[in-house]
Coordinates of C-alpha atoms and ligand atoms in Angstrom, one line a residue:
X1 CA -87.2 10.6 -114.9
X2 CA -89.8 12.4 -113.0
X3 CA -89.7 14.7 -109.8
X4 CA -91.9 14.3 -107.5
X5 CA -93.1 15.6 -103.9
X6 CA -94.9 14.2 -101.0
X7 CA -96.3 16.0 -98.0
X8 CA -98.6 15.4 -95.0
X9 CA -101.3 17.9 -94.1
X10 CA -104.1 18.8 -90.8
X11 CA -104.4 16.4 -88.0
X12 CA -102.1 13.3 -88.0
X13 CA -103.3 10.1 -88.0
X14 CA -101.9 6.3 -87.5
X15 CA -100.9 4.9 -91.5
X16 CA -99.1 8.5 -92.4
X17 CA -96.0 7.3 -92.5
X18 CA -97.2 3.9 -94.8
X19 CA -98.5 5.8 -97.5
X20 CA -94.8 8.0 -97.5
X21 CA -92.7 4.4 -97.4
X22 CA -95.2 2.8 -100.2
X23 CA -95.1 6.0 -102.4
X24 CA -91.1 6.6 -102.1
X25 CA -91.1 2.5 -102.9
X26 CA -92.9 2.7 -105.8
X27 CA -91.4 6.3 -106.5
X28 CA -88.3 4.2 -106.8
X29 CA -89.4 1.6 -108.8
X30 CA -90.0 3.7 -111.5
X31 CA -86.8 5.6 -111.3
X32 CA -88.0 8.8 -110.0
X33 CA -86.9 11.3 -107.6
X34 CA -88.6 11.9 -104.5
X35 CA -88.5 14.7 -102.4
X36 CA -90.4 15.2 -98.9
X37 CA -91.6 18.8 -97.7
X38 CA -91.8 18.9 -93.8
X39 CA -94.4 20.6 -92.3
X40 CA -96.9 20.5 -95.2
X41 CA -98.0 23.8 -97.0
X42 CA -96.0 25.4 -94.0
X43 CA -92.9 24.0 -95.3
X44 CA -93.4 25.5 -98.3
X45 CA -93.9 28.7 -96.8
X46 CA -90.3 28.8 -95.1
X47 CA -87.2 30.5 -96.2
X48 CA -85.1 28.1 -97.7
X49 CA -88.3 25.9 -98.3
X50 CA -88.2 22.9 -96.3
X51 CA -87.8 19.9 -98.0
X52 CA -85.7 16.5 -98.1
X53 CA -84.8 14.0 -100.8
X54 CA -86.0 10.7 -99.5
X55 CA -85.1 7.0 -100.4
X56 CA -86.5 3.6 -99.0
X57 CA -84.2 4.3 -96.2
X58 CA -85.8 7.3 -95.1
X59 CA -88.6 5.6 -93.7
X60 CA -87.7 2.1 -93.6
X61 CA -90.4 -0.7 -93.3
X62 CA -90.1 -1.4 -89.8
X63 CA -90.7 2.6 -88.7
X64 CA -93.7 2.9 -91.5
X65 CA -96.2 1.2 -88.9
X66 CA -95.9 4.0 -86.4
X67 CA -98.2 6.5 -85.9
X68 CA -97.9 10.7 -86.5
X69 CA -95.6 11.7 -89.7
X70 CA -91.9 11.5 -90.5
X71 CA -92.5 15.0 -92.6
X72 CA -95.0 16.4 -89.8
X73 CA -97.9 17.8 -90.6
X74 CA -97.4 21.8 -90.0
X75 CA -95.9 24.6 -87.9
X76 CA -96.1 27.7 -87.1
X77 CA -92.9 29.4 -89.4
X78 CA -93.6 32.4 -91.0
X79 CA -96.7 32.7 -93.0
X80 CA -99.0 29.5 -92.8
X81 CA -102.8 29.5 -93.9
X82 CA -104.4 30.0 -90.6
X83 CA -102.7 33.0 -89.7
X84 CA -103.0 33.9 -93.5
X85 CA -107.1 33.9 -93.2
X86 CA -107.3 35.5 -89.9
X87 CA -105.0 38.4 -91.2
X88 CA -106.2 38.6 -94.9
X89 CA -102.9 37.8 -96.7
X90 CA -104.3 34.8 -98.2
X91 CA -103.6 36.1 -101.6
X92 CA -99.6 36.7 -100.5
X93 CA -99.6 33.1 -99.0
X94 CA -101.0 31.5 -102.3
X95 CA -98.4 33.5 -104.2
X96 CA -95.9 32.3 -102.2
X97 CA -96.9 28.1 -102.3
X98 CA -96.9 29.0 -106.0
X99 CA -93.4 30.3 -105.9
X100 CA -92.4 27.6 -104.1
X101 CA -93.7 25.0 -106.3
X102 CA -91.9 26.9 -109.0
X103 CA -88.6 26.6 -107.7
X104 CA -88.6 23.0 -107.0
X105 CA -89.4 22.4 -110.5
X106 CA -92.1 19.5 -109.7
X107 CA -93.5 17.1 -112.1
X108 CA -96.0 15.9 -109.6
X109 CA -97.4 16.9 -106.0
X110 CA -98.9 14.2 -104.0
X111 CA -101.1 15.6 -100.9
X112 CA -101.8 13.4 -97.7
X113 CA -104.4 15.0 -96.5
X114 CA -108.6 15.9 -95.4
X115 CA -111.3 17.6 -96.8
X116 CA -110.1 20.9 -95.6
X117 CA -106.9 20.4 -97.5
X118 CA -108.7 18.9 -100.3
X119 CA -111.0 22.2 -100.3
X120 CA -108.3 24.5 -100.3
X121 CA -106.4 22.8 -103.0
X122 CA -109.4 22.2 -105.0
X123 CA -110.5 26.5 -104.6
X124 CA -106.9 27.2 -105.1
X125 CA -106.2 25.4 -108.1
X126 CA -104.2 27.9 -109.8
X127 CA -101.3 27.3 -107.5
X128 CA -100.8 23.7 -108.9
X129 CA -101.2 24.5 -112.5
X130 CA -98.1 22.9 -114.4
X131 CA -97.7 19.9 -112.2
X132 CA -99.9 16.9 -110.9
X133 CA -101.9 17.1 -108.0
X134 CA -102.7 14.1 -106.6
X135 CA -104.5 13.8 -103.2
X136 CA -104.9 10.7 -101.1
X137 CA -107.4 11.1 -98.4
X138 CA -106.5 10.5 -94.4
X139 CA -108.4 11.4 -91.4
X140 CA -109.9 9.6 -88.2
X141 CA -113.3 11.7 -88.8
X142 CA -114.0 9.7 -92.2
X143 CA -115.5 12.7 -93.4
X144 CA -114.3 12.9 -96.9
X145 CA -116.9 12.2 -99.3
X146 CA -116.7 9.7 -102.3
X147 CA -114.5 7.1 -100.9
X148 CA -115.2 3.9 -98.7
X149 CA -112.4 4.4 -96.4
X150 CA -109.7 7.2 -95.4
X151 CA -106.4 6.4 -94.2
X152 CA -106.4 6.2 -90.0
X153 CA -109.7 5.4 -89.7
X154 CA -109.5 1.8 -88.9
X155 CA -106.6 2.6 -86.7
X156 CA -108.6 5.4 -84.8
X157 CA -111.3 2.7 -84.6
X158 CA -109.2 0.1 -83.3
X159 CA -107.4 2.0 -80.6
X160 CA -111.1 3.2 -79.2
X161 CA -112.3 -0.5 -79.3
X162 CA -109.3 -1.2 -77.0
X163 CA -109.6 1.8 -75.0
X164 CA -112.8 1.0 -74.3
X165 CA -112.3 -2.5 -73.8
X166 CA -110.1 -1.7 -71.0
X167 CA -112.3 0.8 -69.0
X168 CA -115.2 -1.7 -69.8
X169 CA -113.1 -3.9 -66.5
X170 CA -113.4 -1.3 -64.3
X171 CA -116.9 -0.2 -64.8
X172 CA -117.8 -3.9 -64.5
X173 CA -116.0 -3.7 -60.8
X174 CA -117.4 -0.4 -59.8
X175 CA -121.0 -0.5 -61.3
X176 CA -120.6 2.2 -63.2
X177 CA -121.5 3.4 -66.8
X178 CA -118.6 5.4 -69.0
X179 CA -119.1 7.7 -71.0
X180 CA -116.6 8.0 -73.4
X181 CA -115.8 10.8 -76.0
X182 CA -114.9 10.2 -78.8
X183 CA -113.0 12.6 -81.5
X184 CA -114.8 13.0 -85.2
X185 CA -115.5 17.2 -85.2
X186 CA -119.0 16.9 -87.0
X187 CA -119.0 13.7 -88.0
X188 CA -120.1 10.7 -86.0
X189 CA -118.6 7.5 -87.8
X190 CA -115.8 7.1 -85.5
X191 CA -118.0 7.0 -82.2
X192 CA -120.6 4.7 -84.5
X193 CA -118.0 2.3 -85.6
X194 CA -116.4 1.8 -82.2
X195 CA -119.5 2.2 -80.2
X196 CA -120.5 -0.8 -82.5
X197 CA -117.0 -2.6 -82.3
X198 CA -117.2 -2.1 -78.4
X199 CA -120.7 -3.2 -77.7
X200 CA -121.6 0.4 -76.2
X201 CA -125.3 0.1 -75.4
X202 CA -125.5 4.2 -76.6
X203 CA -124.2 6.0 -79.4
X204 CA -124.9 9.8 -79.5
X205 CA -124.0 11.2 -82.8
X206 CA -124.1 14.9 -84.3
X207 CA -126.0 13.7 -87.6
X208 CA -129.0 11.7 -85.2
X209 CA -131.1 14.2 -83.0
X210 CA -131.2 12.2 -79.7
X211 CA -133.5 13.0 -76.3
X212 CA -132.0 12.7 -73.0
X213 CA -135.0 11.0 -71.1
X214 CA -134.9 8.5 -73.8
X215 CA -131.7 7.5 -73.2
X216 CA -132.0 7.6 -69.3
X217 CA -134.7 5.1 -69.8
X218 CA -133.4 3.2 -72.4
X219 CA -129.8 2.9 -69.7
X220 CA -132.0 1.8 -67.2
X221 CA -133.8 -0.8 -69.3
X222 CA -130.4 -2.4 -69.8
X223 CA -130.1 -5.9 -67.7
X224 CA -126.9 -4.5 -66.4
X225 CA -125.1 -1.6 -64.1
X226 CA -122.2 -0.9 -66.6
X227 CA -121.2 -0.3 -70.0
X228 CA -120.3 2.4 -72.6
X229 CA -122.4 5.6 -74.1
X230 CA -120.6 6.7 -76.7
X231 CA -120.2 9.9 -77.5
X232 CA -119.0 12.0 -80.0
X233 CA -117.7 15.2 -79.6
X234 CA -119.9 17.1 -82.7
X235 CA -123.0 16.3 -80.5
X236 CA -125.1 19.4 -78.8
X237 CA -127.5 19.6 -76.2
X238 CA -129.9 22.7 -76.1
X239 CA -129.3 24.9 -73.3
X240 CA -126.0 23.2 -72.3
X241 CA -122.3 23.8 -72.5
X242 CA -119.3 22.5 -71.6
X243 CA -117.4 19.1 -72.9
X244 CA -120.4 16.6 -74.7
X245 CA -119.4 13.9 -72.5
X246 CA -119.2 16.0 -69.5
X247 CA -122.8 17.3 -70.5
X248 CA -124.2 13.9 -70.9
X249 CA -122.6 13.0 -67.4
X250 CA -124.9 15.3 -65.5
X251 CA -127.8 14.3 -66.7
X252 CA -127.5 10.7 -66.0
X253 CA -126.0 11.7 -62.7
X254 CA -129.2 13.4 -62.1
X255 CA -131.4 10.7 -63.0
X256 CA -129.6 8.2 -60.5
X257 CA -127.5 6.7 -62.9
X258 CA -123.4 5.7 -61.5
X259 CA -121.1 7.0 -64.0
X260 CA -117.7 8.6 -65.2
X261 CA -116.5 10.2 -68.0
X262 CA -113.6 9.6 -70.0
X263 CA -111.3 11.2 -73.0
X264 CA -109.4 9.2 -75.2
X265 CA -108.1 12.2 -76.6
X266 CA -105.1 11.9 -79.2
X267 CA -104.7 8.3 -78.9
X268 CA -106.9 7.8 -81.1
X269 CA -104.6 9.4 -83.7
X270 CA -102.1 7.5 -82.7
X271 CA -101.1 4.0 -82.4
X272 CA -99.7 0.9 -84.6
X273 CA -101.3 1.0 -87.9
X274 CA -103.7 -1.6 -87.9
X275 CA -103.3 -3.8 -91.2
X276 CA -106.2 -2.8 -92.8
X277 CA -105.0 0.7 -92.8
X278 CA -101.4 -0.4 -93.9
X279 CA -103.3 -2.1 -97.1
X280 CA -105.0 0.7 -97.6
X281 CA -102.1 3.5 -97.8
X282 CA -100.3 0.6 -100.2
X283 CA -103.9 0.7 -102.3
X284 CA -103.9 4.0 -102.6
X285 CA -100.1 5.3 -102.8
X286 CA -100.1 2.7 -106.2
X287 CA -102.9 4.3 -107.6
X288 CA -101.2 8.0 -106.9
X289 CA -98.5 7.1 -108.3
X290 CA -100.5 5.1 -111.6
X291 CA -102.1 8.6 -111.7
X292 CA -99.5 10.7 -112.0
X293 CA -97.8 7.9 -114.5
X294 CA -101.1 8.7 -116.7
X295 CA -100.4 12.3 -116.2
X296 CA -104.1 12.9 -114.7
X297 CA -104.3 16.1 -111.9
X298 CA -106.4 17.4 -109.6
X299 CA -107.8 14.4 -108.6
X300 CA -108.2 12.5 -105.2
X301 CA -107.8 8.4 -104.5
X302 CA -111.0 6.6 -103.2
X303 CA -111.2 3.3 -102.3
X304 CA -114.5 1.5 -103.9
X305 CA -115.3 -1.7 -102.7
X306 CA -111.8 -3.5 -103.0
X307 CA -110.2 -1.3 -105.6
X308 CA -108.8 2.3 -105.6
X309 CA -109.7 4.9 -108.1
X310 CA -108.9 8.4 -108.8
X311 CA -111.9 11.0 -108.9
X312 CA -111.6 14.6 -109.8
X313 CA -111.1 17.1 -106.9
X314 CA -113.9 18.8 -108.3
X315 CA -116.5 15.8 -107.7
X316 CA -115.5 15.9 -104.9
X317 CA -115.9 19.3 -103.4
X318 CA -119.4 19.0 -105.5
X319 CA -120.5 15.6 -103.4
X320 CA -119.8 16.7 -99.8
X321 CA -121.8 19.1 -98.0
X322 CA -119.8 22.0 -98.3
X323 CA -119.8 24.4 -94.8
X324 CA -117.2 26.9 -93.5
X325 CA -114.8 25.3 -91.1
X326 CA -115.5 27.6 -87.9
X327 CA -111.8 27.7 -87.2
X328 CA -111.3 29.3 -90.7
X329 CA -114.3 31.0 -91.8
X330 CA -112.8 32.3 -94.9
X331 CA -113.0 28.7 -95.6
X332 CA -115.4 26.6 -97.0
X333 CA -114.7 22.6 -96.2
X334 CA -116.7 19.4 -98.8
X335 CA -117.8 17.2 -95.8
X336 CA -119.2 13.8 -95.5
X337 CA -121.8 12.7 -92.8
X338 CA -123.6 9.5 -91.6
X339 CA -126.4 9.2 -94.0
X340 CA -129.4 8.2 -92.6
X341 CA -129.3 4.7 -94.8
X342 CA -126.3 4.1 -93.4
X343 CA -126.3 0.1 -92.7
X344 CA -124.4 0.7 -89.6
X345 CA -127.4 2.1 -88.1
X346 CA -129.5 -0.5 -89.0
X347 CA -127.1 -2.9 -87.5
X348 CA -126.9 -0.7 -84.3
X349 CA -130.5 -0.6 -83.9
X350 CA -130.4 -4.5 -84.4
X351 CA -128.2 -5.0 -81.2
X352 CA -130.9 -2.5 -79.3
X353 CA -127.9 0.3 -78.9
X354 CA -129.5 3.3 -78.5
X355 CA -128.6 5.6 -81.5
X356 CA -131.1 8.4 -81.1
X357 CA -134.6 9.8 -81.9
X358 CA -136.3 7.1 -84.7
X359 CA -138.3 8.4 -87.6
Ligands
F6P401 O1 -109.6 16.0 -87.7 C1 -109.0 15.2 -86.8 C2 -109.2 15.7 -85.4 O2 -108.5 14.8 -84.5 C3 -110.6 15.8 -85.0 O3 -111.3 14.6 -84.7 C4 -110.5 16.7 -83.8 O4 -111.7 17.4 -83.5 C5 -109.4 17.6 -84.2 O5 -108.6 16.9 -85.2 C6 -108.5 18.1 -83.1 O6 -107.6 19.0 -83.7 P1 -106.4 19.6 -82.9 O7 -105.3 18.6 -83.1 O8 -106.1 20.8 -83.7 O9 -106.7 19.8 -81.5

């Protein structure tokens, strides 16, 4: 009988808490043991370490639609990893995950998680030795590379479409443009996929240089005074600071165009998960679990086309475009971006949305 572990890591997102019913189903299938850690690698970190035996009861099937994490995805205890980088004790915090692992005498370790837990794992390998690591990929920002989908994404998606559906009603009434931001960090998919999903008539991305007077004309071109620009929050605009959405405000402000801004903030980690998103933590929690059946390690789920397949962590720190996460420099994070092949943009183009500087 194995021993296995489950824990949730960085931002929540909508579907966390389907991947932890599907594994602990399947877990249970097979006649294995599995345990929960709360908090993540902070859970790990406390004194007794926290962690729960779980059953199919724990998180039944009609709680595994909601949104955020039954095991929550950090706090701050005693040591965590931020507060290890900033003080240089990331050595002592390593040793102590290690120690951890040790005691609860793990056969297997499966990670919910993003590329910045992924990269950390991946650099810190040596903590995981003697056990299977197993990461399945979630996130809203869709910036994990080598996989067609991450867990929350669709969610994120849908709860901007409806956001935006919403506000789209009032600026019909008042005449006025939105401009909505949308979360992401660096990555743009999320405010490209629901600017699509929305019909925004802009979508300003971090990957696509864009030019303000462009847009300002191409606003006023549009045989109508309302609609969406959407924004995501990576963007910059030389010479300007202050919120993206707030930035882009002014200027069309200044250029005679009726507008407000708006934030769907955190609600776009939250929310029912959408079905797609529940099919995909069910995809991918059977294909952990297969995985650490087979006895493989290290290695991450990515959906590809319809199926799910494991890739080794090291492909894919090797495939993203490896930077250092500003808020932990002693960090460096495998990202993934909108390419500049991406169909979507095609697509956008297609439906004359402005997406940025062409060429
Ligand atoms: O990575 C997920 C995400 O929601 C980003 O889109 C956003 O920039 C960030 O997390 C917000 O982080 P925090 O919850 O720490 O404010």
């Amino acid at each position: 009988m194995k021993k296995i572990a489950i824990m949730t890591t960085g931002g929540d997102c909508s579907g966390l808490n389907t991947v932890i019913n599907r594994v602990v189903l399947g877990a249970s299938i097979r006649g294995w043991r599995v345990y929960g850690i709360v908090d993540g690698t902070d859970g790990l970190c406390c004194k007794p370490i926290n962690v729960i035996e779980m059953n199919t009861e724990t998180v039944p099937i009609e709680n595994a639609r909601l949104a955020g994490s039954f095991l929550h995805n950090g706090h701050a205890c005693m040591l965590n990893f931020e507060k290890a980088a900033q003080t240089g004790r990331i050595k002592e915090f390593n040793k102590t995950l290690r120690d951890a692992l040790i005691k609860l005498k793990l056969d297997a370790l499966i990670l919910v998680g993003g590329n910045g837990s992924f990269s950390l794992a991946w650099l810190n390998r040596e903590i995981y030795r003697d056990l299977s690591l197993v990461c399945i990929p979630k996130t809203i920002d869709f910036d994990i590379p080598l996989t067609d989908r991450t867990i929350g994404f669709d969610t994120a998606v849908e709860q901007l479409t409806s956001y935006c559906d919403q506000i789209l009603l009032t600026a019909r009434s008042h005449h006025r443009w939105f401009v909505v931001q949308t979360m992401g960090r660096d990555c743009g998919r999320l405010a490209l996929y629901a600017g699509i999903a929305v019909g925004a008539d802009a979508i300003l991305v971090p990957e696509i240089k864009f030019d303000v007077d462009e847009l300002v004309q191409h606003i006023k071109s549009v045989n109508r005074d309302y609609g969406i620009i959407m924004v995501s929050e990576g963007i910059t605009l030389r010479g300007h600071s202050g919120r993206p959405a707030d930035m882009i405000a002014r200027k069309l402000t200044a250029a005679g165009i009726t507008n407000r801004t708006a934030f769907p903030d955190y609600v776009q980690r939250a929310g029912d998960t959408v079905a797609g998103d529940r099919l995909l933590a069910a995809k991918m929690a059977t294909c952990a679990l297969d995985a650490i059946e087979n006895n493989e390690t290290y290695v991450m789920t990515a959906l590809r086309g319809n199926d799910c397949v494991t890739v080794p962590l090291a492909e894919f720190y090797a495939a993203g475009d490896v930077r250092a996460d500003p808020n932990i420099p002693a960090v460096k994070t495998a990202n993934a971006y909108i390419e500049p092949d991406d169909p979507l943009l095609r697509v956008a183009s297609d439906l004359g949305v402005y997406v940025g500087v062409s060429g």
